[in-house]
PDB file of C-alpha atoms and ligand atoms in Angstrom:
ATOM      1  CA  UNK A   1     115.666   2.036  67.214  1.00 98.00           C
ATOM      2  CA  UNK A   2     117.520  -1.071  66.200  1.00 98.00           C
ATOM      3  CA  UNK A   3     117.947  -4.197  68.262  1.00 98.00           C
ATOM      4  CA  UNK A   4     121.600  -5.619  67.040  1.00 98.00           C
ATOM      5  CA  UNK A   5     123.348  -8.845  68.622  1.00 98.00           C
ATOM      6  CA  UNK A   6     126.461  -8.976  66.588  1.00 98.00           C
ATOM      7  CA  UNK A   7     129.631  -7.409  67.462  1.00 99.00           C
ATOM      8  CA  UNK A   8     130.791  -6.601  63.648  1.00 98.00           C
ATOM      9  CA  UNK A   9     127.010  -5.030  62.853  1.00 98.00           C
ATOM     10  CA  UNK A  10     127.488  -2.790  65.892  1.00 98.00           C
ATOM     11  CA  UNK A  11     130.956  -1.686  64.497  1.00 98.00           C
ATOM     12  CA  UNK A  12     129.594  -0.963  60.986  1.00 98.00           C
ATOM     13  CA  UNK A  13     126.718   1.492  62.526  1.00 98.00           C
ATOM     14  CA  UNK A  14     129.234   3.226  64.882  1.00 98.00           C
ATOM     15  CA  UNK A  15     131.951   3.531  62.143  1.00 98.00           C
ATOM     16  CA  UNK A  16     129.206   5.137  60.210  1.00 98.00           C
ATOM     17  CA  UNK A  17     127.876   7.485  63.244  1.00 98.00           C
ATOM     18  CA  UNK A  18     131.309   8.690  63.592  1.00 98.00           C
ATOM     19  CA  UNK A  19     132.360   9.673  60.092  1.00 98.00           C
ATOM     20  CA  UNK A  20     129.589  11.784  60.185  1.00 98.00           C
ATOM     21  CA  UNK A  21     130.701  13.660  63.154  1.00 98.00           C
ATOM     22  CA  UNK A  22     128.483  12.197  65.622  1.00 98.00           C
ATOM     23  CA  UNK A  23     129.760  11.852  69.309  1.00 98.00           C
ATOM     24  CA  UNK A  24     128.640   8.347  71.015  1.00 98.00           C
ATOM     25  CA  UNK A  25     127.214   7.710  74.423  1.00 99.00           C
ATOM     26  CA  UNK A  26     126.897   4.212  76.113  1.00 99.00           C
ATOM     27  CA  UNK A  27     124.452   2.571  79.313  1.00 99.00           C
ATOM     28  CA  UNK A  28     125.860  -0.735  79.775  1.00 99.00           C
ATOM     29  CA  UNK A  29     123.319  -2.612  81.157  1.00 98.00           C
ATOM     30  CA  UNK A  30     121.841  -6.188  82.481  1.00 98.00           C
ATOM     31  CA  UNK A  31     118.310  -5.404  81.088  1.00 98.00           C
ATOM     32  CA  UNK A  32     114.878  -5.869  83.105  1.00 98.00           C
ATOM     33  CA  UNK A  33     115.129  -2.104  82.959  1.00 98.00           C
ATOM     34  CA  UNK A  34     113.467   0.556  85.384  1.00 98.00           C
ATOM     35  CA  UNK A  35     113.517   4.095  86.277  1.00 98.00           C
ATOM     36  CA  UNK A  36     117.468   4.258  87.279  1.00 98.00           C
ATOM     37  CA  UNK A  37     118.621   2.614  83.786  1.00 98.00           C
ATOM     38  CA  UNK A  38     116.352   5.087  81.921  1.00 98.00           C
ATOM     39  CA  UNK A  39     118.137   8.214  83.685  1.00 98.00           C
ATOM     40  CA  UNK A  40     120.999   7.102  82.444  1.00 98.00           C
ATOM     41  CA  UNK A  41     120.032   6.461  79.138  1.00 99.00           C
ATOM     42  CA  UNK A  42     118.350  10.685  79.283  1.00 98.00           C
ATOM     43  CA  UNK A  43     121.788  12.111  80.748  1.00 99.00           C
ATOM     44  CA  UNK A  44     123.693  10.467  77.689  1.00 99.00           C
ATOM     45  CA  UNK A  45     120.601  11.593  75.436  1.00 98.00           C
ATOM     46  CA  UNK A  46     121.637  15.123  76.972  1.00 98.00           C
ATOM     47  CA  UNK A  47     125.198  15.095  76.401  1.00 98.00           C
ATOM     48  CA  UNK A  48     125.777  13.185  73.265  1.00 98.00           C
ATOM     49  CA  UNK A  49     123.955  12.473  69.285  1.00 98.00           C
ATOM     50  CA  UNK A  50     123.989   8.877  69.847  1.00 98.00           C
ATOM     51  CA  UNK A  51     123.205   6.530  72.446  1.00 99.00           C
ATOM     52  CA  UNK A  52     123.870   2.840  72.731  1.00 99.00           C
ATOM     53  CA  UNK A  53     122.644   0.523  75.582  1.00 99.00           C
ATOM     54  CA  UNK A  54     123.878  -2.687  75.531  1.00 99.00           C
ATOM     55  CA  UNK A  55     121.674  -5.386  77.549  1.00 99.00           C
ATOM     56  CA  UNK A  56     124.151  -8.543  78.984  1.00 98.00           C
ATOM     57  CA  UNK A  57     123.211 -10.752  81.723  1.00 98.00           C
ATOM     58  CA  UNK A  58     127.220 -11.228  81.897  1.00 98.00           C
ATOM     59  CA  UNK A  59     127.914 -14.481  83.252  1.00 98.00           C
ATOM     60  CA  UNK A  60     131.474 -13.922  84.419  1.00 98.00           C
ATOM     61  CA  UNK A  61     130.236 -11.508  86.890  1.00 98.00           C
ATOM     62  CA  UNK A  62     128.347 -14.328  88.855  1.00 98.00           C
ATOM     63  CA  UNK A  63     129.580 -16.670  91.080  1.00 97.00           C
ATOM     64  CA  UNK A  64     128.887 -20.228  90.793  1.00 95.00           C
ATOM     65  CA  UNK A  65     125.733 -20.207  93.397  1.00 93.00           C
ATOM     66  CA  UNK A  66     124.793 -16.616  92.354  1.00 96.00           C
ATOM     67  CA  UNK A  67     121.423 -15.994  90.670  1.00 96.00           C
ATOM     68  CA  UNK A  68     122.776 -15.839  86.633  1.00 98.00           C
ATOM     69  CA  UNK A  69     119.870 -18.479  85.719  1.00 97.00           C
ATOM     70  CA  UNK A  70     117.227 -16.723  87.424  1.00 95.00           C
ATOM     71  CA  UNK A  71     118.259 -13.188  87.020  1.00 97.00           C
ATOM     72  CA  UNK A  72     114.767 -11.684  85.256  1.00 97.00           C
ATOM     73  CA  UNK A  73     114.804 -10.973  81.590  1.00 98.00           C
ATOM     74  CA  UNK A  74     112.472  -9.307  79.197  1.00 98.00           C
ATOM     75  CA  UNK A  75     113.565  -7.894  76.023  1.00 98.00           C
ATOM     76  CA  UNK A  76     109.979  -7.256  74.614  1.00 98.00           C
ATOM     77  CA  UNK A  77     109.711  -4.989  77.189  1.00 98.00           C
ATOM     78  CA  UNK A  78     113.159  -3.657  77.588  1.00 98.00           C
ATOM     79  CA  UNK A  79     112.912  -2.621  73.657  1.00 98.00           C
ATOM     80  CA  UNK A  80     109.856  -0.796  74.706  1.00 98.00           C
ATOM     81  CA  UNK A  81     111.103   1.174  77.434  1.00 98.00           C
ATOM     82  CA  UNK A  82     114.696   2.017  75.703  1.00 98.00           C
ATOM     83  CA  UNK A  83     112.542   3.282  72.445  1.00 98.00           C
ATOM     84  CA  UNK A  84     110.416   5.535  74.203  1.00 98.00           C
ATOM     85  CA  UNK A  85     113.169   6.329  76.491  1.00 98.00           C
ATOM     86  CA  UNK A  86     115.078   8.085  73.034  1.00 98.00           C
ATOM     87  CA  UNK A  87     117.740   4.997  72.947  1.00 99.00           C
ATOM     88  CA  UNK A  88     119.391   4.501  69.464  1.00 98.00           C
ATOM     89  CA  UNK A  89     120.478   1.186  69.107  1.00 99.00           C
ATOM     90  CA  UNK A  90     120.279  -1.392  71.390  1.00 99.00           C
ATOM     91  CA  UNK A  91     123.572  -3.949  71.880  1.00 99.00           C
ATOM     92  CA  UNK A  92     122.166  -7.432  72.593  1.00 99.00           C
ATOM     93  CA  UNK A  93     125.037  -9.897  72.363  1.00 98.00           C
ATOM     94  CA  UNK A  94     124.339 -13.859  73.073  1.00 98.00           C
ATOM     95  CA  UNK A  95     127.131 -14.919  75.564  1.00 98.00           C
ATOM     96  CA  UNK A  96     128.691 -16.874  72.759  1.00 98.00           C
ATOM     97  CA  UNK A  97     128.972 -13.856  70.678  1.00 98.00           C
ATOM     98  CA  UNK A  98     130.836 -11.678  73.853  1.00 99.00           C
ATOM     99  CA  UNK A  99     132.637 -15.426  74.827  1.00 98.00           C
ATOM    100  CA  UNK A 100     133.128 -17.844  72.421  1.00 98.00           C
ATOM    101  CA  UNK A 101     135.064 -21.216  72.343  1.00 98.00           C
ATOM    102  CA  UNK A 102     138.328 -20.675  74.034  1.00 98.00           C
ATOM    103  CA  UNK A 103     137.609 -17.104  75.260  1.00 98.00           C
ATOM    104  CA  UNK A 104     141.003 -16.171  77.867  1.00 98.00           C
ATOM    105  CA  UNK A 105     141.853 -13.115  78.452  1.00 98.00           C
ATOM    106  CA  UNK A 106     140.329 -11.320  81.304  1.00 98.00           C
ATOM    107  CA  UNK A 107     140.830  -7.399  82.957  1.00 98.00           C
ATOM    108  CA  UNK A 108     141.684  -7.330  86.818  1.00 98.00           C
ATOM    109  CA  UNK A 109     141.558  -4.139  89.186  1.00 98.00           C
ATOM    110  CA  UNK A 110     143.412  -5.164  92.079  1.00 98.00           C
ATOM    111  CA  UNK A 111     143.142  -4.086  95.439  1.00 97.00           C
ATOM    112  CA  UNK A 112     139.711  -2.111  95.467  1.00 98.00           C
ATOM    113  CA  UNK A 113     138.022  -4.733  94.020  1.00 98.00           C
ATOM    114  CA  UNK A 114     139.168  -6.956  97.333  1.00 98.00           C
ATOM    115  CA  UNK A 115     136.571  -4.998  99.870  1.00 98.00           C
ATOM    116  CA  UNK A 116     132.817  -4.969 100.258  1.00 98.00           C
ATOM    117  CA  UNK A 117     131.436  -6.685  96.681  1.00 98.00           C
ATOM    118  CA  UNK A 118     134.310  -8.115  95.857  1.00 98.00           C
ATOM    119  CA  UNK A 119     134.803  -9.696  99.500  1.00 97.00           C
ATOM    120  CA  UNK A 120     131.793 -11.116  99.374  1.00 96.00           C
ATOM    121  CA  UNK A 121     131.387 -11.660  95.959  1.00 97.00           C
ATOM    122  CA  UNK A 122     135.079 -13.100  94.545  1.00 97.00           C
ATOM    123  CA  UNK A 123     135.492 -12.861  90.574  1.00 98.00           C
ATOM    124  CA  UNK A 124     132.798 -10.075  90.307  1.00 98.00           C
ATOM    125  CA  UNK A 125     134.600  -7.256  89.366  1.00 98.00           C
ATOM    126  CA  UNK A 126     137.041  -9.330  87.388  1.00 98.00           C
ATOM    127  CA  UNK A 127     134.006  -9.976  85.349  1.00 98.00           C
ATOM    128  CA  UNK A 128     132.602  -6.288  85.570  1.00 98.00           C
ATOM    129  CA  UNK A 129     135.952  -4.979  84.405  1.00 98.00           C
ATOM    130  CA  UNK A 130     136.428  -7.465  81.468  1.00 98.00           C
ATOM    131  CA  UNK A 131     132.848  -7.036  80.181  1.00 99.00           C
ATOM    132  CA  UNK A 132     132.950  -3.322  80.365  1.00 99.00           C
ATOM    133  CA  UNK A 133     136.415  -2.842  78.379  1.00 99.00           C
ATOM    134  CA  UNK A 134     135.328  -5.207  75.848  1.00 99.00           C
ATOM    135  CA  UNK A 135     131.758  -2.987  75.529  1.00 99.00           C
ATOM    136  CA  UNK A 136     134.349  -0.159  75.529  1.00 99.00           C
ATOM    137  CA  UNK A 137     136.383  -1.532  72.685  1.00 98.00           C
ATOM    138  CA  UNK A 138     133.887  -2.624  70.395  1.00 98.00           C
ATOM    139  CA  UNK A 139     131.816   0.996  71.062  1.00 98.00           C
ATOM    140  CA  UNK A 140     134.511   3.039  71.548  1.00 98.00           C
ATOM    141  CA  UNK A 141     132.021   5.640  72.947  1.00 98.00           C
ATOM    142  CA  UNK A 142     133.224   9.253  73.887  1.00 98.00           C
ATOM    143  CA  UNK A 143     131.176   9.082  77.358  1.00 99.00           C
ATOM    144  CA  UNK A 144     129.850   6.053  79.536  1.00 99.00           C
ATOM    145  CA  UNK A 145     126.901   5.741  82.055  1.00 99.00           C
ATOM    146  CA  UNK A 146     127.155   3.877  85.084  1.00 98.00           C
ATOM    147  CA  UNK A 147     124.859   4.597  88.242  1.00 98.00           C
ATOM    148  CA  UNK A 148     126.421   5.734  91.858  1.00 98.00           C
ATOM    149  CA  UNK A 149     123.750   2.509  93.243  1.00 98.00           C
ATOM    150  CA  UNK A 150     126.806   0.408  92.318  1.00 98.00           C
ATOM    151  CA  UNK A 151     129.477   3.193  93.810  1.00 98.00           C
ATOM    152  CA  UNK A 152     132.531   0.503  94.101  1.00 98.00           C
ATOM    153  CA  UNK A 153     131.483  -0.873  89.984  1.00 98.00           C
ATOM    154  CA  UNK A 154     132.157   2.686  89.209  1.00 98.00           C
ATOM    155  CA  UNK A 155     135.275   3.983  91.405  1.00 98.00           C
ATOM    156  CA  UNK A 156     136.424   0.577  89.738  1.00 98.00           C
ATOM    157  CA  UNK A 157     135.588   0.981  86.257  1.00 98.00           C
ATOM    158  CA  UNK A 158     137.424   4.748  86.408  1.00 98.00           C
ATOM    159  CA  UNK A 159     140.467   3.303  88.041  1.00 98.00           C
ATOM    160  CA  UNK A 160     140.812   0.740  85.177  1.00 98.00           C
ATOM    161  CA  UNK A 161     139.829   4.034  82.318  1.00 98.00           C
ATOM    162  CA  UNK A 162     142.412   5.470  83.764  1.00 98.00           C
ATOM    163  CA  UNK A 163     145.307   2.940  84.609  1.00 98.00           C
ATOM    164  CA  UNK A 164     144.531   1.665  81.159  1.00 98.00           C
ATOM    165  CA  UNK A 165     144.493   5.154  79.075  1.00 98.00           C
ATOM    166  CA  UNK A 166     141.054   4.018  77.803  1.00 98.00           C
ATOM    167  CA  UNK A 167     140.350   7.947  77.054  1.00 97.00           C
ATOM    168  CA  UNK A 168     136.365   7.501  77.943  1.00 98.00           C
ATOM    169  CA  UNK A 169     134.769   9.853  79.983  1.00 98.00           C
ATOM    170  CA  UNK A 170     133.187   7.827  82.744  1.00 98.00           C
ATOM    171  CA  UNK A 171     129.521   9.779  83.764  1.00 98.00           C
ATOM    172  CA  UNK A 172     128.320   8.820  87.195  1.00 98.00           C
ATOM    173  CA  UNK A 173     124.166   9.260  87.841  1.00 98.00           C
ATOM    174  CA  UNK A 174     123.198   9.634  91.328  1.00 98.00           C
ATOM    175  CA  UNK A 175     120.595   6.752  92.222  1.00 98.00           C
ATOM    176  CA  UNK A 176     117.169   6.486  91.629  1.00 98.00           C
ATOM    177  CA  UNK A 177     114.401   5.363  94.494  1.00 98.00           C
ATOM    178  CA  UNK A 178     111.208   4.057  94.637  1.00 98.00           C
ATOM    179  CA  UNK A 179     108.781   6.738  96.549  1.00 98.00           C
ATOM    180  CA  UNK A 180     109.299   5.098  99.921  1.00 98.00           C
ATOM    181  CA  UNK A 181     113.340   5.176  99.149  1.00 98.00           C
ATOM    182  CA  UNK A 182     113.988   1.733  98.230  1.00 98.00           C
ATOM    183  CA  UNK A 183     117.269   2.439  95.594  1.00 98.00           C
ATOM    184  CA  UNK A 184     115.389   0.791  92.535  1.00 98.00           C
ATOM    185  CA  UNK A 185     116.992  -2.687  90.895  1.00 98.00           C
ATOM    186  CA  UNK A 186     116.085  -5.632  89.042  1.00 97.00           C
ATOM    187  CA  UNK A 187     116.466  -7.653  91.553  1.00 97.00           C
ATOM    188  CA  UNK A 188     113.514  -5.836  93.678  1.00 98.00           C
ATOM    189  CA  UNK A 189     111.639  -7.784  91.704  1.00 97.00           C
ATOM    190  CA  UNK A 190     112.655 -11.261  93.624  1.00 97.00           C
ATOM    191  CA  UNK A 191     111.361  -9.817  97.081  1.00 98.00           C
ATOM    192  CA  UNK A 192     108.138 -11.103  98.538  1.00 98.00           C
ATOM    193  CA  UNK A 193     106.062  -8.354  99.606  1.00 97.00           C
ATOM    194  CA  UNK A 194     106.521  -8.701 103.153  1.00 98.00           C
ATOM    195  CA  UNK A 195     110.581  -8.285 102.351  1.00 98.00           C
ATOM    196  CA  UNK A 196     109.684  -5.782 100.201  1.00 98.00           C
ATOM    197  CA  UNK A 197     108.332  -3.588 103.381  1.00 98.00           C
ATOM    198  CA  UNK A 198     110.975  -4.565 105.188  1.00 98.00           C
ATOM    199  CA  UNK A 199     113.632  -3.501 102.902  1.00 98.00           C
ATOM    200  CA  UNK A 200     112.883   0.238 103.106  1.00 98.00           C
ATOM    201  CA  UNK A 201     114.960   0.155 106.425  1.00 98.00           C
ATOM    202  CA  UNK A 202     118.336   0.164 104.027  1.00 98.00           C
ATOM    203  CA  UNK A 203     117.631   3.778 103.137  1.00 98.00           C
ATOM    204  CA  UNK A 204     115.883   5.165 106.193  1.00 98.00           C
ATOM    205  CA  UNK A 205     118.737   3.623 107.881  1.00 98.00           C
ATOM    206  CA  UNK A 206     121.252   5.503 105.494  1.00 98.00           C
ATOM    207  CA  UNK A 207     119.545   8.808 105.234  1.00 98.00           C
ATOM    208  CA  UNK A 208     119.722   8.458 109.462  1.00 98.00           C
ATOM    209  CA  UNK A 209     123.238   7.963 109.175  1.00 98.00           C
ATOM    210  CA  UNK A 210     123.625  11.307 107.155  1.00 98.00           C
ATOM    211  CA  UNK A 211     121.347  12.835 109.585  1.00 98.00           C
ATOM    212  CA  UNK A 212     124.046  12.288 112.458  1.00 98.00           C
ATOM    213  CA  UNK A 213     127.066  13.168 110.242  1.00 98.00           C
ATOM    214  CA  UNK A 214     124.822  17.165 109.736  1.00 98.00           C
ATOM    215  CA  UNK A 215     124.310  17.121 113.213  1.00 98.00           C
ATOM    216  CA  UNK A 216     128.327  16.594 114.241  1.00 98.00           C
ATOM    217  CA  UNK A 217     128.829  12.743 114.429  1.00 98.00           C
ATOM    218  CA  UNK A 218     132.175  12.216 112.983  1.00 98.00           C
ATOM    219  CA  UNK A 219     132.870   8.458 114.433  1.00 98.00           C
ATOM    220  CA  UNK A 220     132.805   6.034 112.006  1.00 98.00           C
ATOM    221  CA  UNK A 221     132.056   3.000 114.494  1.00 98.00           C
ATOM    222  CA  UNK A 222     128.835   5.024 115.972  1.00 98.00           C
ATOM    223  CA  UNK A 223     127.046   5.431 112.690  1.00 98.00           C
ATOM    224  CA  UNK A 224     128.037   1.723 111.841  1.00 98.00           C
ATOM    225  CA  UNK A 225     126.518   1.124 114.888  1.00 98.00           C
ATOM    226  CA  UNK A 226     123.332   2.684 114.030  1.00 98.00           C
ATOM    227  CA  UNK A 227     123.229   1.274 110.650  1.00 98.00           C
ATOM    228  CA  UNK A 228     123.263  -2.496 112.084  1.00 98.00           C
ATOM    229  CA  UNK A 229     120.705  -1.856 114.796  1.00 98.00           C
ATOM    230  CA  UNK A 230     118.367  -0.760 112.426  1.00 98.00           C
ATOM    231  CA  UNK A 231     118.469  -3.026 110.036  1.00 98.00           C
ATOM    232  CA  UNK A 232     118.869  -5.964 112.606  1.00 98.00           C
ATOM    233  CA  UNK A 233     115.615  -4.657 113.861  1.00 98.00           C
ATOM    234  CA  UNK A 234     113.812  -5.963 110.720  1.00 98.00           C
ATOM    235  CA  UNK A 235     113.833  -9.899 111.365  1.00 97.00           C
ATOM    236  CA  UNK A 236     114.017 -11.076 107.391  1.00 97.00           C
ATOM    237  CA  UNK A 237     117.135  -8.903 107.133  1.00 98.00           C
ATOM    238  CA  UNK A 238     120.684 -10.274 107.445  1.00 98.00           C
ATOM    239  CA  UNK A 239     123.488  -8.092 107.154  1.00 98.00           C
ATOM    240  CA  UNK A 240     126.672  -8.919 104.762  1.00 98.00           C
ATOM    241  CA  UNK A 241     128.465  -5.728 105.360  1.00 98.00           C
ATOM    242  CA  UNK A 242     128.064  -1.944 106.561  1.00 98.00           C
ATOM    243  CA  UNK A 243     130.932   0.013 105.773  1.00 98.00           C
ATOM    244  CA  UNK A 244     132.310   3.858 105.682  1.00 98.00           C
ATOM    245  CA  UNK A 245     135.428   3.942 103.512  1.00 98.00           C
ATOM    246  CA  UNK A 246     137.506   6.724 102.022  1.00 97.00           C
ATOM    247  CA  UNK A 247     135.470   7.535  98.737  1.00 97.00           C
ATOM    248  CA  UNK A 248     138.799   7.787  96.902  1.00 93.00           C
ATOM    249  CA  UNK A 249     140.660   4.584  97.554  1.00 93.00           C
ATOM    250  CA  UNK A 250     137.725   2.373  99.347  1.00 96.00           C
ATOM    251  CA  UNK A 251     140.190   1.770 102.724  1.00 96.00           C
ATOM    252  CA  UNK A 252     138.034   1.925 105.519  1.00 96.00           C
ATOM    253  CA  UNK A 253     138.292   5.099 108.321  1.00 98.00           C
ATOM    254  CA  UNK A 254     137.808   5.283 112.014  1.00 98.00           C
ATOM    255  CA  UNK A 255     136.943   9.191 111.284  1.00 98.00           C
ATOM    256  CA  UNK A 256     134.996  10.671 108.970  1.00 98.00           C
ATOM    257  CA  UNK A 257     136.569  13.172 106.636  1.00 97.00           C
ATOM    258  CA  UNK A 258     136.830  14.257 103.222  1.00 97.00           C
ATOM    259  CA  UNK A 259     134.506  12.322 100.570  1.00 97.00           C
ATOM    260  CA  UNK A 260     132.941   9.282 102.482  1.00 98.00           C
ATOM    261  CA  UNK A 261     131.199   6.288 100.951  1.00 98.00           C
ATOM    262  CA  UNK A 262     128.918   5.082 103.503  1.00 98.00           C
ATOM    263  CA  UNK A 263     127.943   1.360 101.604  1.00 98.00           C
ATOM    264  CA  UNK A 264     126.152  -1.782 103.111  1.00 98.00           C
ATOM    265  CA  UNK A 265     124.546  -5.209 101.559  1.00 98.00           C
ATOM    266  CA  UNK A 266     122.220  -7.312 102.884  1.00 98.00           C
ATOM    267  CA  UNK A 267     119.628 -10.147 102.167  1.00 98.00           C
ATOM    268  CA  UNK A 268     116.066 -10.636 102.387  1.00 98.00           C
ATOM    269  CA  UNK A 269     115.764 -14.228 102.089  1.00 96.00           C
ATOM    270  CA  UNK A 270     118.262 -15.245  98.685  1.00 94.00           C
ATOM    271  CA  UNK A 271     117.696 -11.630  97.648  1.00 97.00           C
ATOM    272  CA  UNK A 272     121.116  -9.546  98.249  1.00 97.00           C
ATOM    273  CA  UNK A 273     120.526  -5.965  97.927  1.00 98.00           C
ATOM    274  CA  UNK A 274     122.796  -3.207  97.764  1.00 98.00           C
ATOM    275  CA  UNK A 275     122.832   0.698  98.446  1.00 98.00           C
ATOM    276  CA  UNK A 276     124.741   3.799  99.720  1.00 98.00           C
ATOM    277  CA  UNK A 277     125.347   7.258 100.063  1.00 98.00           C
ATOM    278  CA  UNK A 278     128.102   9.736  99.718  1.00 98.00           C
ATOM    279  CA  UNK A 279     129.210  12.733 101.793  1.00 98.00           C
ATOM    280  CA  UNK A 280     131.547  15.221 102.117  1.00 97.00           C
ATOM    281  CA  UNK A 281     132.505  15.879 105.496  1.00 96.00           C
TER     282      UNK A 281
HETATM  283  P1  AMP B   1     122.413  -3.254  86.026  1.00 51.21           P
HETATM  284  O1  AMP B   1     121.467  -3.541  84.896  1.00 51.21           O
HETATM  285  O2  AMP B   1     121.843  -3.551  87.375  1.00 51.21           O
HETATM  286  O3  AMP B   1     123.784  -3.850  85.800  1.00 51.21           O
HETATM  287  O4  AMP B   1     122.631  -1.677  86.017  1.00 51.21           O
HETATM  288  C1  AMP B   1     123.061  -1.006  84.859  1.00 51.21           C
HETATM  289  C2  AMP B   1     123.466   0.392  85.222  1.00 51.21           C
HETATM  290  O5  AMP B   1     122.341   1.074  85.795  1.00 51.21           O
HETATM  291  C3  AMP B   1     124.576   0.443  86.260  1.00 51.21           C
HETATM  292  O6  AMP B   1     125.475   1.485  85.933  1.00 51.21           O
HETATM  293  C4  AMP B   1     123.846   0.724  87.535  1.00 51.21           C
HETATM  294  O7  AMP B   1     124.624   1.386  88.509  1.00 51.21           O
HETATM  295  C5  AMP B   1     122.725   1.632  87.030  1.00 51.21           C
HETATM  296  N1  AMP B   1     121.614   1.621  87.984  1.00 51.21           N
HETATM  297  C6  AMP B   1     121.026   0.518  88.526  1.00 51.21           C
HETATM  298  N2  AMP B   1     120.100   0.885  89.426  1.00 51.21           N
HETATM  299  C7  AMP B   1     120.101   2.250  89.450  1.00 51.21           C
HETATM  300  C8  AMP B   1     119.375   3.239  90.184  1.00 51.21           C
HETATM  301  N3  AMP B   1     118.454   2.893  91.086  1.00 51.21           N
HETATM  302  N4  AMP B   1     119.645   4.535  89.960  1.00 51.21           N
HETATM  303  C9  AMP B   1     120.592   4.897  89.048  1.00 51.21           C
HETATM  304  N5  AMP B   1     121.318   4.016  88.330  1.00 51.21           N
HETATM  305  C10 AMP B   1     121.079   2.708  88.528  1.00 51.21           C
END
């Protein structure tokens, strides 16, 4: 496995894969990897000869009081994990490399990008968008990885593969969870371990909520409802959203039917976490 950091060293290996016939997979990626990066990185071992994961703490994703400083990093142990996880070549660009002096020019979704993250968290997706076409341009991989944990990155992400003609196959990995069903992310890694215990409630809470949709519940407002309660009832927890939207175009329903993204974030202390599930009512 090779570690590579500039953009026209990347080009020369893939211009090489590809003249030999070889079909090219990418996991973008912010590093600190665990269990849910790695299952990406085996479904594009699976369907392709060559995999690529780029690691990018990318900084135009974060707002200004957002945790881009802090966010953990460890490429000693990130290389060791993507080589035994079968990775080919890992992408590790400095930020000057991705944006150097005088960098402009920036990719926008509109509209779905304006609810839950991107409410909360303005610029984020512009930055999510822009970092992944620019990954996509200097790959040009035939599929890409991205994890349902970030469900709105990815409906977002296909809507600009396909507004854009980008012709990239856009593979979405359902989420991995720690045994007590904690979705697993870097950022776990920034909760004490009394918000640690306490954070479990975002899944229980979630698998509840499916519980009630198999047993009839069809109001949207009721399983909201029992969402917040839940999680209010863990005192470090405060909520920043609980939503159930139409899968396909993220505008919230009163009634659930069809494919239903049932999405929430909250904080334990400065930590904001994020999970969901998806059903098909
Ligand atoms: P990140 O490094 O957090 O930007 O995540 C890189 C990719 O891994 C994204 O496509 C995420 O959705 C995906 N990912 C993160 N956590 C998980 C998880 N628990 N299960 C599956 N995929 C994940």
């Amino acid at each position: 496995m090779r570690v590579i950091e500039r953009i026209n060293d990347l080009k020369a290996i893939i211009r090489s894969q590809k003249l030999s016939g070889k079909t090219i997979g990418l996991v973008p990626t912010m590093g600190y990897l665990h269990e849910g990066h790695l299952s990406l990185v085996k479904a594009s071992k699976d369907d392709n000869d060559f995999t690529i994961m780029s690691i990018f703490v990318n900084p135009t994703q974060f707002g200004p009081q957002e945790d881009f400083e802090k966010y953990p990093r460890d490429m000693q142990r990130d290389t060791k994990l993507a080589e035994s996880a079968g990775v080919d070549v890992i992408f590790a660009p400095s930020v000057f490399e991705m944006y150097p002096d005088g960098y402009k020019t920036y990719v926008d979704v509109e509209k779905i990008t304006e609810v839950l993250c991107g409410k909360s968290r303005p610029g984020h997706f512009k930055g999510v968008t822009t970092v992944v076409c620019k990954l996509f341009n200097i790959v040009q991989p035939d599929k890409a990885y991205f994890g349902q944990k970030d469900a709105q990155q990815v409906i977002v992400i296909n809507k600009m593969v396909r507004d854009l003609n980008m012709g990239i196959e856009i593979v979405t990995c359902p989420i991995l969870r720690e045994q007590d069903g904690l979705a697993m992310s870097s950022r776990n890694t920034y909760l004490s371990s009394g918000e640690r215990n306490s954070s479990v409630i975002l899944s229980k809470s979630l698998f509840e909520a499916d519980q009630m949709i198999k047993d009839g519940e069809r109001k949207a407002e009721n399983i909201i409802n029992h969402i917040t309660s839940r999680i209010s009832s863990e005192e470090s927890a405060q909520i920043d959203y609980v939503q159930i939207l139409d899968f396909n175009n993220l505008e919230s329903i009163d009634n659930l039917i069809g494919k239903v993204l049932i999405a929430l974030a909250v904080k334990f202390g400065r930590t904001r976490l994020i999970d969901n599930i998806v059903v098909e009512v």
